[in-house]
XYZ file of C-alpha atoms in Angstrom:
153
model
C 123.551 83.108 80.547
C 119.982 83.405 82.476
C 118.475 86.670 82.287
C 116.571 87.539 85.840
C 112.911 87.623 84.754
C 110.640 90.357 85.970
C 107.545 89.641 87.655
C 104.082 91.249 86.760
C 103.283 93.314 89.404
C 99.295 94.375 89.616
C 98.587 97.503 91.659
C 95.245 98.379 92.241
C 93.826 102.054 92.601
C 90.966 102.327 94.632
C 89.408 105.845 94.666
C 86.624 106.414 97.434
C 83.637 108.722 97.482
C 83.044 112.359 95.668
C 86.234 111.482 94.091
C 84.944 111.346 90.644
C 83.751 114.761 90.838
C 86.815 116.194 90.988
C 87.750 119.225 89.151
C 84.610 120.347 89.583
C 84.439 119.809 93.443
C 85.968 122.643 95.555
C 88.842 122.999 93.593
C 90.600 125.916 96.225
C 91.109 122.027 98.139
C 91.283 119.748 95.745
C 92.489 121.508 92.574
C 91.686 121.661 88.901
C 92.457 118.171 87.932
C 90.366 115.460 87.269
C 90.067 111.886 88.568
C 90.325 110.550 84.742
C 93.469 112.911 84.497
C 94.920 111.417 88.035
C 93.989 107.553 86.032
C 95.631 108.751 82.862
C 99.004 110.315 84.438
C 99.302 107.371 86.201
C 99.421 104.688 83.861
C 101.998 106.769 81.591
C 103.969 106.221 84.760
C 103.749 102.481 83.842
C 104.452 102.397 80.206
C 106.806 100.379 79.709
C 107.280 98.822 82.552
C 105.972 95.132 83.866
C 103.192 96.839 86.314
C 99.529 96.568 85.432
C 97.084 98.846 86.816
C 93.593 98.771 87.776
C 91.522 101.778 88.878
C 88.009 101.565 90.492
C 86.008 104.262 92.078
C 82.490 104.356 94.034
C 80.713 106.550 96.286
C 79.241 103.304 97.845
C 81.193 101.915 101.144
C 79.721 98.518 100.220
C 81.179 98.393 96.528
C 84.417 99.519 98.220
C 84.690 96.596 100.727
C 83.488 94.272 97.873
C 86.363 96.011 95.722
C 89.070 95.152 98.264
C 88.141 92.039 99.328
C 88.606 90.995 95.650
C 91.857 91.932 95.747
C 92.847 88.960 98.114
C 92.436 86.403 95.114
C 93.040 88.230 91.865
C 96.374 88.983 91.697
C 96.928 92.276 93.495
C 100.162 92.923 94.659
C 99.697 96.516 96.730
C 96.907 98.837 96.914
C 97.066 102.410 96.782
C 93.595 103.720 98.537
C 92.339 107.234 98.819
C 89.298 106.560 100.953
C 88.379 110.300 100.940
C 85.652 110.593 103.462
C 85.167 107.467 104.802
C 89.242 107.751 105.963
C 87.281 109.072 109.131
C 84.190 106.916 109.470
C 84.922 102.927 108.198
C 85.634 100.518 110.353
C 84.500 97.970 107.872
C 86.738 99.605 105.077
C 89.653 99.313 107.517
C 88.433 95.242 108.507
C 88.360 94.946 104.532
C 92.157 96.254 104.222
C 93.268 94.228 107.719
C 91.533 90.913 106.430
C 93.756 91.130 102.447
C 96.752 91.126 104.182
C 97.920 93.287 101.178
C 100.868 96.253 101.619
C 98.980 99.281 100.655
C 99.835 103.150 100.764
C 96.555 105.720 102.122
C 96.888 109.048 99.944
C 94.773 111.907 100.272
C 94.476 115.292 98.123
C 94.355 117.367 100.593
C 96.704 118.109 104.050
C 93.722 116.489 105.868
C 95.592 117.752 109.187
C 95.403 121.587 107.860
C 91.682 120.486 107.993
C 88.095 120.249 110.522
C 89.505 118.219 113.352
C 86.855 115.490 112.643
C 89.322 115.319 109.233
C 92.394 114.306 111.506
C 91.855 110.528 112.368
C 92.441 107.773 109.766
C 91.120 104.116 110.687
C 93.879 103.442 107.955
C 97.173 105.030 108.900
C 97.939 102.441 111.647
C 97.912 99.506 108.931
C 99.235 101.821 105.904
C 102.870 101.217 104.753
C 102.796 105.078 104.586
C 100.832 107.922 103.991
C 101.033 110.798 101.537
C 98.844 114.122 102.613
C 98.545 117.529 101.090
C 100.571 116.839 97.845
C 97.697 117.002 95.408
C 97.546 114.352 92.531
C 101.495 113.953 93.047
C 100.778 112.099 95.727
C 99.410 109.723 93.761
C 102.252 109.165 91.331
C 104.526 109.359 94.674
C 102.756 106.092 96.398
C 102.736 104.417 92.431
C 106.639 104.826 92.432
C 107.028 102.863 95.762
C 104.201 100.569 94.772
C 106.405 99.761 91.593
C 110.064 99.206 93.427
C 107.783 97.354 96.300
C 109.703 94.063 96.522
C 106.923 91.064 96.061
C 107.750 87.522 95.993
């Protein structure tokens, strides 16, 4: 009798700019909690399971586009991207993301749509599989379940 092995599955979690202030950056938007505690809930979420994650941040576009690029050759399976302010401004973030060819889910904090109508337009949403807005850190954990039970072969 075979037993159906599971495959690793490497997700990586890119956080974009401010983002490591959180908690202590208007938290009547973006609440109490705190980027390492959004890291740390997450990977409990993976205990046990055959998903590896990997979690970079940087207030630098550049670093960003070097991050994600990366991804095409080491491994990464699905990205899950908050790219916080530059979700309105990067074209080269968005060439970055089109050129990996990797399935990836956007997530943002806050309802950016309940926000300044500069806040409205994503130059991701078009190549997202999805996009989870308003939910607070749950929408993190949200995209990691579908990221996990994301078929890859």
């Amino acid at each position: 009798m075979e037993v159906e092995s599971k495959k690793l599955k490497n997700i990586l979690i890119v956080h974009g700019p401010n983002l490591n202030l959180l908690g202590l950056r208007e938290p009547e938007i973006y609440g109490a909690v705190t980027l390492e505690d959004i890291n740390r809930n997450l990977s409990r979420l993976t205990e046990n399971t055959v998903t590896q994650l990997h979690f970079y941040q940087s207030n630098s576009e550049s670093e960003l586009i070097n991050r994600i690029q990366q991804a095409m050759s080491d491994g990464t399976h699905f990205i899950i991207i908050n790219p916080a302010a530059y979700t309105h401004t990067s074209v080269a973030m968005r060439d970055a993301l089109a050129a990996v060819k990797l399935p990836f889910i956007e997530v943002h904090l806050s309802n950016i749509y309940s926000r300044e109508a500069f806040r409205h337009h994503s130059y991701f949403s078009d190549l997202a599989i999805g996009v989870i807005s308003g939910l607070g850190a749950l929408g993190y954990e949200l995209a990691l379940q579908y990221a996990m039970a994301f078929r890859i072969d």
